[in-house]
PDB file of C-alpha atoms in Angstrom:
ATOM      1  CA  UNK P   1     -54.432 -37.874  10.929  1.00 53.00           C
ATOM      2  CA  UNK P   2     -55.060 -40.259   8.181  1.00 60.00           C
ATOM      3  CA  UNK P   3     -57.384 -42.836   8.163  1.00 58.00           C
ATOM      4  CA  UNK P   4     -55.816 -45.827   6.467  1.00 60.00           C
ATOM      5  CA  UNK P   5     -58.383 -48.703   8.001  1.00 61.00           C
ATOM      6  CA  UNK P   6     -61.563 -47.887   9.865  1.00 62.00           C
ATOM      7  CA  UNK P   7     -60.879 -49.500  12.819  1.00 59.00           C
ATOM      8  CA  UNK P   8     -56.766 -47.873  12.990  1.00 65.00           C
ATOM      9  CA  UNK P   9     -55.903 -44.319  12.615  1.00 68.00           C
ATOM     10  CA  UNK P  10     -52.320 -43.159  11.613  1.00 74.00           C
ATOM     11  CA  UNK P  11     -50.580 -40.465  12.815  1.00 79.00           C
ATOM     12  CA  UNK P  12     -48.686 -37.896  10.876  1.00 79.00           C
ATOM     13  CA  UNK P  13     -44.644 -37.760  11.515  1.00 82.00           C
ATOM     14  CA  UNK P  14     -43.712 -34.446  12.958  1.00 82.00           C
ATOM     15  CA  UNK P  15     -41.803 -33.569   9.597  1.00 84.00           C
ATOM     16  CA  UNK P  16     -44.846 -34.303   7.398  1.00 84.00           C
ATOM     17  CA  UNK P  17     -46.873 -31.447   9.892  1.00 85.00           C
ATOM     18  CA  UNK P  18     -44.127 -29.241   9.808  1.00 84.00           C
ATOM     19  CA  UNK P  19     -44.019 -29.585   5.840  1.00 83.00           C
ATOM     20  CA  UNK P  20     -47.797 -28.527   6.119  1.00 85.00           C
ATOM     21  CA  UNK P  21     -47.606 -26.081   8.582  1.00 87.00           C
ATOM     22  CA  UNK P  22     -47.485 -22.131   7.882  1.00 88.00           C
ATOM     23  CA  UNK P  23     -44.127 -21.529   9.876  1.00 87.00           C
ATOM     24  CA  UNK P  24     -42.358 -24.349   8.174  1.00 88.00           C
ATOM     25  CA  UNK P  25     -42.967 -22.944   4.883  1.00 90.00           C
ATOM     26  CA  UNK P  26     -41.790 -19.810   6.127  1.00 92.00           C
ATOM     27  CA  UNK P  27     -38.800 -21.298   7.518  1.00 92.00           C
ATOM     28  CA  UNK P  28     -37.559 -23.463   4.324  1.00 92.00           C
ATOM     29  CA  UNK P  29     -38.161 -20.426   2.401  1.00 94.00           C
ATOM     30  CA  UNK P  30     -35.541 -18.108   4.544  1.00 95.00           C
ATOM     31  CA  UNK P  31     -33.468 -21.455   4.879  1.00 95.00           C
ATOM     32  CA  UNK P  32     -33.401 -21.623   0.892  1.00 95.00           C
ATOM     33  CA  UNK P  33     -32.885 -17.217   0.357  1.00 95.00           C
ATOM     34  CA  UNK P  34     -30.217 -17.254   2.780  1.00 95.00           C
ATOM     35  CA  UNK P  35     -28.185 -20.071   0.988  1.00 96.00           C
ATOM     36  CA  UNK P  36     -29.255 -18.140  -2.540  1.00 94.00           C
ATOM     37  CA  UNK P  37     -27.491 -14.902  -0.980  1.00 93.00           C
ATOM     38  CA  UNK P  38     -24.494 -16.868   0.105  1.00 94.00           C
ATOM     39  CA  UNK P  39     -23.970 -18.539  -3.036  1.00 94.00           C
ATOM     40  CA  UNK P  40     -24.426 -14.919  -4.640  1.00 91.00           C
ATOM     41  CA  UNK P  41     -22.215 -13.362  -2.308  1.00 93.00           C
ATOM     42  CA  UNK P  42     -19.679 -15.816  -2.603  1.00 93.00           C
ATOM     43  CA  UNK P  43     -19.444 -15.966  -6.595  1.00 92.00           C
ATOM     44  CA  UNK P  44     -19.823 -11.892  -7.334  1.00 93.00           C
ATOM     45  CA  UNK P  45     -17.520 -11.169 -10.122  1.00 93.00           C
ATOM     46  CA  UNK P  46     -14.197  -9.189  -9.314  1.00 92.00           C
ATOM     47  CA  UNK P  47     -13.433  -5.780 -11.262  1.00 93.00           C
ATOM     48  CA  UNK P  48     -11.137  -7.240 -13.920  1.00 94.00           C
ATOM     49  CA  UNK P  49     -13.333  -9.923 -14.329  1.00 93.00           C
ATOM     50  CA  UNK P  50     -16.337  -7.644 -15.147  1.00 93.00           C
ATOM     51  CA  UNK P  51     -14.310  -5.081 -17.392  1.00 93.00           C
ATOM     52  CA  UNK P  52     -12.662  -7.994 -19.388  1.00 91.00           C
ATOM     53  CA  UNK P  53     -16.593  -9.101 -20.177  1.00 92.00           C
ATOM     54  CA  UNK P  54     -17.981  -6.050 -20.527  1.00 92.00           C
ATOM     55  CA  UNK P  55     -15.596  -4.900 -22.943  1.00 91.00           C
ATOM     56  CA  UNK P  56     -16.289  -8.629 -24.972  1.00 90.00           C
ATOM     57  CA  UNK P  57     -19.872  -7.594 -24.802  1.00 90.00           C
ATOM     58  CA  UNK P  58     -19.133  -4.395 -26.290  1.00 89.00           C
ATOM     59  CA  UNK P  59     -16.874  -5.924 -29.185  1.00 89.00           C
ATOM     60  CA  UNK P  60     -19.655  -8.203 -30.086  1.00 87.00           C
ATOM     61  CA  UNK P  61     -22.762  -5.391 -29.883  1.00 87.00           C
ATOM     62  CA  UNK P  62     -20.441  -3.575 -32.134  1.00 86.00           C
ATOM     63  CA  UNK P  63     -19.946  -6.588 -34.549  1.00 85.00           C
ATOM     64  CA  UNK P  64     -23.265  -7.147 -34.442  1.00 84.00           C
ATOM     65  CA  UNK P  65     -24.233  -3.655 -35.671  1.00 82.00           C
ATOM     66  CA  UNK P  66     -21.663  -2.704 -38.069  1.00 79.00           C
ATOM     67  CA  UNK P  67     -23.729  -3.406 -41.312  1.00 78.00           C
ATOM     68  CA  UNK P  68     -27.296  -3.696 -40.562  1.00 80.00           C
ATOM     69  CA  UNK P  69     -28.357  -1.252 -36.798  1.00 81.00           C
ATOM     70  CA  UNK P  70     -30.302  -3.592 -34.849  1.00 81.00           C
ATOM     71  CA  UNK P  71     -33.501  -3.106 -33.138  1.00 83.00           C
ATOM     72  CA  UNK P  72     -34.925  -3.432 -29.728  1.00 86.00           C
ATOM     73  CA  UNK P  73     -35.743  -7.108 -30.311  1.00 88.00           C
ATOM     74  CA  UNK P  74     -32.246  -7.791 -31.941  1.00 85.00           C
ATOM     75  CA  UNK P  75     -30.538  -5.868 -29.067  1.00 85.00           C
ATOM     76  CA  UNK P  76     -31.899  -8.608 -26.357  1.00 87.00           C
ATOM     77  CA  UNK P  77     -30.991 -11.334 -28.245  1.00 88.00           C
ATOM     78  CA  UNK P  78     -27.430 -10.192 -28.831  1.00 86.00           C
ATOM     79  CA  UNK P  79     -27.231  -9.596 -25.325  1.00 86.00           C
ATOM     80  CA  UNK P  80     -28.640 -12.968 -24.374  1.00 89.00           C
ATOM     81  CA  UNK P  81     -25.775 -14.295 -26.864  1.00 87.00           C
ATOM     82  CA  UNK P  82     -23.120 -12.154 -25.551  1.00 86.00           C
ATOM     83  CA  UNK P  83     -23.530 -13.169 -21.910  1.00 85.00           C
ATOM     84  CA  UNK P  84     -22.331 -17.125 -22.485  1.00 86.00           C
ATOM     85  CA  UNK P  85     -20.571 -16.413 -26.533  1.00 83.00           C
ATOM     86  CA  UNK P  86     -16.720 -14.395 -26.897  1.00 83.00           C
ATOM     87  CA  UNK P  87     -15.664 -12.153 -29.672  1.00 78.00           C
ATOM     88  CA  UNK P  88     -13.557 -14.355 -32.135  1.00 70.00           C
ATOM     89  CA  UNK P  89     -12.997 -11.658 -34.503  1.00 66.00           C
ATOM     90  CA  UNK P  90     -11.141  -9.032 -35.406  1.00 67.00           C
ATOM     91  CA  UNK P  91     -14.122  -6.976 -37.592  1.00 68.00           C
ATOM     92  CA  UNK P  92     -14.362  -4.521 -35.261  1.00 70.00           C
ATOM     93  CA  UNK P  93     -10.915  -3.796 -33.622  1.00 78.00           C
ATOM     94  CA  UNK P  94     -11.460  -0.156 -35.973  1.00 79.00           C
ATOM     95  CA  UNK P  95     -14.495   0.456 -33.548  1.00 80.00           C
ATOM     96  CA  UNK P  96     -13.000  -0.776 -30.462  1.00 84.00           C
ATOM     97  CA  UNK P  97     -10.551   2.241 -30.746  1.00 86.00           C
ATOM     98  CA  UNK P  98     -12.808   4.613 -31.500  1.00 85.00           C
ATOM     99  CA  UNK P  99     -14.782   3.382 -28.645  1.00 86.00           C
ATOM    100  CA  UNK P 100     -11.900   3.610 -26.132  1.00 88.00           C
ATOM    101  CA  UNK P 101     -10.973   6.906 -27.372  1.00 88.00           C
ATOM    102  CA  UNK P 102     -14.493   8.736 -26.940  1.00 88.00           C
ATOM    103  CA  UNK P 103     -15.871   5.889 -23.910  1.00 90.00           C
ATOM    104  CA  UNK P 104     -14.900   4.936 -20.499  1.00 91.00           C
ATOM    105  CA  UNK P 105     -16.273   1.906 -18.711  1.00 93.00           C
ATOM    106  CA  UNK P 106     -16.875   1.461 -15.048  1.00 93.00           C
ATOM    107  CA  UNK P 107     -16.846  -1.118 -12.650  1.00 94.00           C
ATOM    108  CA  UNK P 108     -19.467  -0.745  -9.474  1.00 94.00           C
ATOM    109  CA  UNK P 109     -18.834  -3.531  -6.611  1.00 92.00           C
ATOM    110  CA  UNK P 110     -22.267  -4.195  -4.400  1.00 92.00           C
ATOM    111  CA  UNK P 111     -22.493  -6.918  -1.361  1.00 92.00           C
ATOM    112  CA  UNK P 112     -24.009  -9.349  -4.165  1.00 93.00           C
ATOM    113  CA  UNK P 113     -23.763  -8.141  -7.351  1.00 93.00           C
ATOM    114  CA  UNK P 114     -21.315  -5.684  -9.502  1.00 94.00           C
ATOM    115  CA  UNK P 115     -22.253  -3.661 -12.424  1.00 95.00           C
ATOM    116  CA  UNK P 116     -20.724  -2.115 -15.076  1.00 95.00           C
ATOM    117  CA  UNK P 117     -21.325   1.299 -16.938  1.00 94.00           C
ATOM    118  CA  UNK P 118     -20.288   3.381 -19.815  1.00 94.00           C
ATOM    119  CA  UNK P 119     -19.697   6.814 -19.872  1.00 92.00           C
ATOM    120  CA  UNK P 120     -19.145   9.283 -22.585  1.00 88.00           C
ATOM    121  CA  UNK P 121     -19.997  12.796 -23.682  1.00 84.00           C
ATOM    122  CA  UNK P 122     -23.533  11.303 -24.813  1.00 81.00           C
ATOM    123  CA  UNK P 123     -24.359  10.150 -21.760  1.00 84.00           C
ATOM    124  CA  UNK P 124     -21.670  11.518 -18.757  1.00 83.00           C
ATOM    125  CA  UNK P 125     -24.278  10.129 -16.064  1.00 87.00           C
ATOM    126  CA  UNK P 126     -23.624   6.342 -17.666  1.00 89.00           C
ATOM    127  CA  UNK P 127     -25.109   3.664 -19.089  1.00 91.00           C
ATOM    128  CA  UNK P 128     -25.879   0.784 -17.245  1.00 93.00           C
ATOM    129  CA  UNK P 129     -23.574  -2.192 -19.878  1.00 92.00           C
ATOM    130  CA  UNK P 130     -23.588  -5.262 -17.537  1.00 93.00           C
ATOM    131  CA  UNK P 131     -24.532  -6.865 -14.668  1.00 94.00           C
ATOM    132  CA  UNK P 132     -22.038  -9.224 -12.498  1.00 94.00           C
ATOM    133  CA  UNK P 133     -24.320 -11.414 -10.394  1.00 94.00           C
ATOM    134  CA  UNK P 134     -23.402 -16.063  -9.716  1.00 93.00           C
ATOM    135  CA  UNK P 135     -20.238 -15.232 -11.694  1.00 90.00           C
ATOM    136  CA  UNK P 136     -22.270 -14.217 -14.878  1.00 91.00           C
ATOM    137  CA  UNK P 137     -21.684 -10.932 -16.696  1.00 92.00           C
ATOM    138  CA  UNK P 138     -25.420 -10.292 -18.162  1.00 92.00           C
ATOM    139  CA  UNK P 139     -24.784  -8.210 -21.093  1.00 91.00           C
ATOM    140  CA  UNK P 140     -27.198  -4.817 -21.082  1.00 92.00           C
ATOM    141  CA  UNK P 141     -25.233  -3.342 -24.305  1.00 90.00           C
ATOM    142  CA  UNK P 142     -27.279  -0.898 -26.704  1.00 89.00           C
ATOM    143  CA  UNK P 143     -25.029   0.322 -29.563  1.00 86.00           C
ATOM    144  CA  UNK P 144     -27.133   3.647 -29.210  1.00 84.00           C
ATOM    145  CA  UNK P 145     -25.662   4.118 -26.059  1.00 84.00           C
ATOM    146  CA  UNK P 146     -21.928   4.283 -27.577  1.00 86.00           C
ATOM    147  CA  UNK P 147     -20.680   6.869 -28.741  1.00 82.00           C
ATOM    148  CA  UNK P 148     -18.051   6.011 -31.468  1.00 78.00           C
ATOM    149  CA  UNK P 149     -17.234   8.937 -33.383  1.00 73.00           C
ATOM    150  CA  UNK P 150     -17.490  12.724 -33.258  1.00 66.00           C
ATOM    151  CA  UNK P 151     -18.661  15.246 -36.086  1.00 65.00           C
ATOM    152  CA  UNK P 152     -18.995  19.049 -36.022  1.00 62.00           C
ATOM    153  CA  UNK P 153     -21.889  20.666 -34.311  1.00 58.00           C
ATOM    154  CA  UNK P 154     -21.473  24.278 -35.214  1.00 61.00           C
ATOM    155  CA  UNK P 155     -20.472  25.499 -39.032  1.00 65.00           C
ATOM    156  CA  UNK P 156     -17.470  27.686 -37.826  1.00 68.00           C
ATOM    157  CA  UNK P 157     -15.018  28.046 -34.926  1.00 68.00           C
ATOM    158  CA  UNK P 158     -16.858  29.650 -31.819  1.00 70.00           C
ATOM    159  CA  UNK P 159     -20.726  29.877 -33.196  1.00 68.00           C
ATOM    160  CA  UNK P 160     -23.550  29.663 -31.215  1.00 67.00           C
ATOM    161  CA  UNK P 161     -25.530  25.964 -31.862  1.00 61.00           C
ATOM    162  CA  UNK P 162     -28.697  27.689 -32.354  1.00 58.00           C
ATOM    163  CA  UNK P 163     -28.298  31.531 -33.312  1.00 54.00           C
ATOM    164  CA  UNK P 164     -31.503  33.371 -32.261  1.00 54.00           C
ATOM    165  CA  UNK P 165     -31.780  35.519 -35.598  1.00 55.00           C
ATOM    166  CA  UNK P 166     -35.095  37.869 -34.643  1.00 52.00           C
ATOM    167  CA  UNK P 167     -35.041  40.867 -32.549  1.00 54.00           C
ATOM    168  CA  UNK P 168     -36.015  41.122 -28.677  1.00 58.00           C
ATOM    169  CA  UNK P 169     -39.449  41.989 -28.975  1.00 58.00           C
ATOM    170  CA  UNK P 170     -41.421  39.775 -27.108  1.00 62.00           C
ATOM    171  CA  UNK P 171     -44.804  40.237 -29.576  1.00 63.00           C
ATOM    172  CA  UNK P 172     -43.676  38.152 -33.114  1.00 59.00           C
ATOM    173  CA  UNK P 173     -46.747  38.836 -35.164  1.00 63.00           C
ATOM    174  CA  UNK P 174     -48.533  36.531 -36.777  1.00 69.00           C
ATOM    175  CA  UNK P 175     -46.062  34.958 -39.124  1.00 65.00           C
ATOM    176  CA  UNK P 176     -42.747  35.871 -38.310  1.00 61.00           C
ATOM    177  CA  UNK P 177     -39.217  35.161 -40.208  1.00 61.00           C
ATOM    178  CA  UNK P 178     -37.063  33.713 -37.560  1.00 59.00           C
ATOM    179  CA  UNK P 179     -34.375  32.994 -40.524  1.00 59.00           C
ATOM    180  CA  UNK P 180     -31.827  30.633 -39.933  1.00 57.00           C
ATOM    181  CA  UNK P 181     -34.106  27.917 -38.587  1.00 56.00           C
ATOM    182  CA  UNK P 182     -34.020  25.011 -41.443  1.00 54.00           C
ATOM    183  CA  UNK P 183     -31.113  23.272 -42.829  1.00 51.00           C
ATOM    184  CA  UNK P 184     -28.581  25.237 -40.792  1.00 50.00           C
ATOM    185  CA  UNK P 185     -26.398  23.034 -41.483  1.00 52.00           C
ATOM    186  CA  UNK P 186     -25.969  22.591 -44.975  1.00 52.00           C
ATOM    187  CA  UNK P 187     -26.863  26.383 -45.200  1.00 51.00           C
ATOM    188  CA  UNK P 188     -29.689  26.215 -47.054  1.00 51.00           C
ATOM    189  CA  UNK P 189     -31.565  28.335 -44.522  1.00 50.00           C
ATOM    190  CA  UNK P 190     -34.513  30.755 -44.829  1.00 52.00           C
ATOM    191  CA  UNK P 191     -32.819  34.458 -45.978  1.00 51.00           C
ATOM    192  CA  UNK P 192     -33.481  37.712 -43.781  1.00 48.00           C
TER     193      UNK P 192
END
C-alpha cells in the first residue's frame, strides 16, 4: 500500500502486485519463452533454403580469402557480413568447383533450428558452416575447414607416408640414424 496523504491510504491494483510478485515474474517469463519458441519454430529455415545460403556463405569466405588468408578476427567478421550480404561476383566461380568437387554440404533439420555442415576428406566427421535459426542463416565458415584442392602425399605410386627406415631393435643407442626423416619430400633426406 502506498501512502499518498496521511490521513488516506491507496491500495495497489491486483496487476501492479502481480507485476511485483515472484510467480508473476515467473509467469511473464514462460509467457514470453514460449512465444520466442513459437516464433522460432514457426520461421526455421527449409533445406533448400539453408543449402542455397550456405553455399553463398561459402562463395564469399572464399572471395574473401583468395589473396590475403584471413585470421580468426577476420573470419568473424566475414561471417557477420555473410549472414545479411550475397556474393555478387564471379572471382571465385574457379574455387566454387573445386570446392564442389572435393566438398559436400549437409543440411540437419531440428524442432527449432537447422544446421548446415561440410564434409570432405579433411574433415569426414563435418564442419559445422551455418546455423538456420528466425529465418537467418548465421554463417560459421572457416576457409581452413575447406578443402579445395588435392596434392600428392607419397613420392611414388603405393609408398608408405612415413617409411620406418631403422631396424626392429627396440634399444636405438644414443644417437641413432633413423634416415629418411627430414625433407622426405623434396628428397633431401639424411643418407643410410
Amino acid at each position: 500500500m502506498k501512502q499518498s496523504d496521511r490521513g488516506t491510504y491507496q491500495k495497489d491494483s491486483v496487476m501492479q502486485q502481480f507485476y511485483r510478485s515472484c510467480l508473476g515474474k515467473v509467469i511473464i517469463l514462460a509467457v514470453v519463452s514460449s512465444l520466442l519458441l513459437l516464433i522460432a519454430r514457426l520461421t526455421v529455415p527449409g533445406k533448400e533454403y539453408m543449402l542455397g545460403e550456405t553455399t553463398d556463405n561459402i562463395r564469399q569466405c572464399i572471395e574473401a580469402n583468395i589473396n590475403i588468408p584471413a585470421d580468426k578476427i577476420d573470419n568473424i567478421v566475414n561471417n557477420m557480413v555473410a549472414t545479411f550480404t550475397h556474393a555478387d561476383s564471379l572471382e571465385a566461380e574457379e574455387s566454387m568447383k573445386d570446392f564442389w568437387k572435393y566438398n559436400t554440404i549437409e543440411v540437419y533439420e531440428h524442432f527449432f533450428f537447422t544446421t548446415s555442415y561440410v564434409h570432405n576428406n579433411y574433415l569426414p566427421g563435418g564442419k559445422r558452416a551455418g546455423i538456420g535459426v528466425f529465418g537467418l542463416v548465421i554463417s560459421t565458415v572457416e576457409y581452413s575447414d575447406l578443402l579445395l584442392r588435392v596434392a600428392p602425399v607419397r613420392k611414388e605410386y603405393n609408398q608408405r607416408i612415413i617409411t620406418n627406415t631403422w631396424s626392429n631393435e627396440v634399444d636405438l643407442g644414443s644417437n641413432p640414424d633413423l634416415g629418411n626423416t627430414y625433407n622426405t619430400y623434396d628428397g633431401d633426406g639424411s643418407s643410410n
